[in-house]
Amino acid sequence: DSGVTQTPKHLITATGQRVTLRCSPRSGDLSVYWYQQSLDQGLQFLIQYYNGEERAKGNILERFSAQQFPDLHSELNLSSLELGDSALYFCASSVYQGSTDTQYFGPGTRLTVL
Amino acid sequence: AQSVAQPEDQVNVAEGNPLTVKCTYSVSGNPYLFWYVQYPNRGLQFLLKYITGDNLVKGSYGFEAEFNKSQTSFHLKKPSALVSDSALYFCAVRAASGGSYIPTFGRGTSLIVHP
């Protein structure tokens, strides 16, 4: 168990809908990272927050947004969902945001868009 | 730009035999290198990392990896494979300086250990 929690574990929804994925980092970790894992794209970095502020953006669609709250938990919002958004979404956390920091991953949320 | 290549989609090895999962990288300057393992329906678990110092890094579950700067490689090894080692293995790289501190992950290598 990495100490990173994600809810829900599974989510099934329809195209056009909006969902929110939640992540609680390890105790003491200030950085939260979101990743999307799909068979064809592999593990893709979406966005990173550090102590409540956005610090890095990757291949995140405009339909997706995230935030990190004062208690350091984070939410990833996915809207106008398309079939191609079906994937595993992982959250990871690290103590700081340095290059040497180890990221600890949550168990993921499996999103299925029908 | 930084990148990672895991040239084998799948590696098959018999239990008790040594295993190697290959990783090569491209980064400006010195690299920080990581290996993660993903078991079915689970998140990625950290195995080991190379930051500086000894080129042979020892990690969890008996795994080790050798950093080779001239060959820009960081292959994962284990002297004696277990069936329970069967999983998806990811290599990741970050630039030590001047680049993104967000790691770039390889596409993963599926390790299958046969009884």
mmCIF file of C-alpha atoms in Angstrom, chain B residues 15-108:
data_model
loop_
_atom_site.group_PDB
_atom_site.id
_atom_site.type_symbol
_atom_site.label_atom_id
_atom_site.label_comp_id
_atom_site.label_asym_id
_atom_site.label_seq_id
_atom_site.Cartn_x
_atom_site.Cartn_y
_atom_site.Cartn_z
ATOM 1 C CA GLU B 15 11.453 -19.471 -12.914
ATOM 2 C CA GLY B 16 14.879 -19.619 -11.316
ATOM 3 C CA ASN B 17 16.636 -18.124 -14.333
ATOM 4 C CA PRO B 18 18.114 -14.628 -14.357
ATOM 5 C CA LEU B 19 16.007 -11.907 -15.912
ATOM 6 C CA THR B 20 16.811 -8.635 -17.654
ATOM 7 C CA VAL B 21 14.355 -5.925 -18.671
ATOM 8 C CA LYS B 22 15.973 -3.378 -20.936
ATOM 9 C CA CYS B 23 15.738 0.410 -20.827
ATOM 10 C CA THR B 24 17.573 3.076 -22.770
ATOM 11 C CA TYR B 25 17.123 6.791 -22.321
ATOM 12 C CA SER B 26 17.802 10.129 -23.914
ATOM 13 C CA VAL B 27 18.169 13.294 -21.854
ATOM 14 C CA SER B 28 20.206 16.467 -21.862
ATOM 15 C CA GLY B 29 22.872 16.249 -19.208
ATOM 16 C CA ASN B 30 22.809 13.774 -16.376
ATOM 17 C CA PRO B 31 19.778 11.567 -15.845
ATOM 18 C CA TYR B 32 17.794 10.485 -12.868
ATOM 19 C CA LEU B 33 16.386 7.030 -13.614
ATOM 20 C CA PHE B 34 13.582 5.048 -12.034
ATOM 21 C CA TRP B 35 12.008 1.611 -12.299
ATOM 22 C CA TYR B 36 8.412 0.901 -11.343
ATOM 23 C CA VAL B 37 6.377 -2.306 -11.387
ATOM 24 C CA GLN B 38 2.637 -2.609 -12.007
ATOM 25 C CA TYR B 39 0.746 -5.716 -10.996
ATOM 26 C CA PRO B 40 -2.657 -6.393 -12.585
ATOM 27 C CA ASN B 41 -5.321 -3.925 -11.511
ATOM 28 C CA ARG B 42 -2.877 -2.074 -9.277
ATOM 29 C CA GLY B 43 -1.009 1.207 -9.379
ATOM 30 C CA LEU B 44 2.689 1.524 -10.122
ATOM 31 C CA GLN B 45 5.030 0.592 -7.292
ATOM 32 C CA PHE B 46 8.495 2.087 -6.944
ATOM 33 C CA LEU B 47 11.330 -0.435 -7.271
ATOM 34 C CA LEU B 48 14.541 1.572 -7.374
ATOM 35 C CA LYS B 49 16.199 4.732 -8.635
ATOM 36 C CA TYR B 50 19.574 5.994 -9.766
ATOM 37 C CA ILE B 51 20.509 9.506 -8.749
ATOM 38 C CA THR B 52 24.289 9.481 -8.471
ATOM 39 C CA GLY B 53 27.126 7.345 -7.190
ATOM 40 C CA ASP B 54 27.430 3.589 -7.613
ATOM 41 C CA ASN B 55 26.278 2.480 -11.039
ATOM 42 C CA LEU B 56 24.683 -0.651 -9.567
ATOM 43 C CA VAL B 57 21.494 0.189 -7.727
ATOM 44 C CA LYS B 58 19.745 -2.313 -5.493
ATOM 45 C CA GLY B 59 16.011 -2.112 -4.958
ATOM 46 C CA SER B 60 12.969 -3.910 -3.660
ATOM 47 C CA TYR B 61 12.168 -7.613 -4.078
ATOM 48 C CA GLY B 62 15.735 -8.541 -5.046
ATOM 49 C CA PHE B 63 15.827 -6.359 -8.151
ATOM 50 C CA GLU B 64 18.812 -4.311 -9.189
ATOM 51 C CA ALA B 65 19.645 -2.069 -12.111
ATOM 52 C CA GLU B 66 22.887 -1.012 -13.714
ATOM 53 C CA PHE B 67 23.412 2.508 -14.961
ATOM 54 C CA ASN B 68 25.634 2.648 -18.039
ATOM 55 C CA LYS B 69 26.301 6.197 -19.124
ATOM 56 C CA SER B 70 28.176 5.357 -22.318
ATOM 57 C CA GLN B 71 25.347 3.145 -23.530
ATOM 58 C CA THR B 72 22.627 5.393 -22.031
ATOM 59 C CA SER B 73 21.038 2.337 -20.497
ATOM 60 C CA PHE B 74 19.505 1.373 -17.184
ATOM 61 C CA HIS B 75 18.601 -2.303 -17.436
ATOM 62 C CA LEU B 76 16.653 -3.991 -14.654
ATOM 63 C CA LYS B 77 17.967 -7.349 -13.470
ATOM 64 C CA LYS B 78 17.267 -10.101 -11.010
ATOM 65 C CA PRO B 79 19.494 -13.163 -10.481
ATOM 66 C CA SER B 80 16.645 -15.645 -10.028
ATOM 67 C CA ALA B 81 13.130 -14.961 -11.308
ATOM 68 C CA LEU B 82 9.977 -15.881 -9.424
ATOM 69 C CA VAL B 83 6.545 -16.536 -10.904
ATOM 70 C CA SER B 84 5.306 -13.713 -8.675
ATOM 71 C CA ASP B 85 7.609 -11.288 -10.536
ATOM 72 C CA SER B 86 5.261 -11.512 -13.523
ATOM 73 C CA ALA B 87 4.018 -7.952 -14.036
ATOM 74 C CA LEU B 88 4.404 -4.830 -16.163
ATOM 75 C CA TYR B 89 7.659 -2.937 -15.654
ATOM 76 C CA PHE B 90 8.165 0.745 -16.415
ATOM 77 C CA CYS B 91 11.392 2.685 -16.745
ATOM 78 C CA ALA B 92 11.315 6.472 -16.275
ATOM 79 C CA VAL B 93 13.838 9.278 -16.730
ATOM 80 C CA ARG B 94 14.164 12.845 -15.550
ATOM 81 C CA ALA B 95 16.844 15.368 -16.389
ATOM 82 C CA ALA B 96 19.055 16.206 -13.424
ATOM 83 C CA SER B 97 18.960 19.858 -14.392
ATOM 84 C CA GLY B 98 17.676 22.154 -17.067
ATOM 85 C CA GLY B 99 14.838 19.945 -18.144
ATOM 86 C CA SER B 100 11.434 18.973 -16.922
ATOM 87 C CA TYR B 101 11.344 17.447 -13.466
ATOM 88 C CA ILE B 102 8.299 15.507 -14.578
ATOM 89 C CA PRO B 103 9.447 11.989 -15.393
ATOM 90 C CA THR B 104 8.985 10.511 -18.825
ATOM 91 C CA PHE B 105 7.869 6.891 -18.694
ATOM 92 C CA GLY B 106 8.563 4.130 -21.171
ATOM 93 C CA ARG B 107 5.697 2.155 -22.638
ATOM 94 C CA GLY B 108 6.321 -0.733 -20.295
#
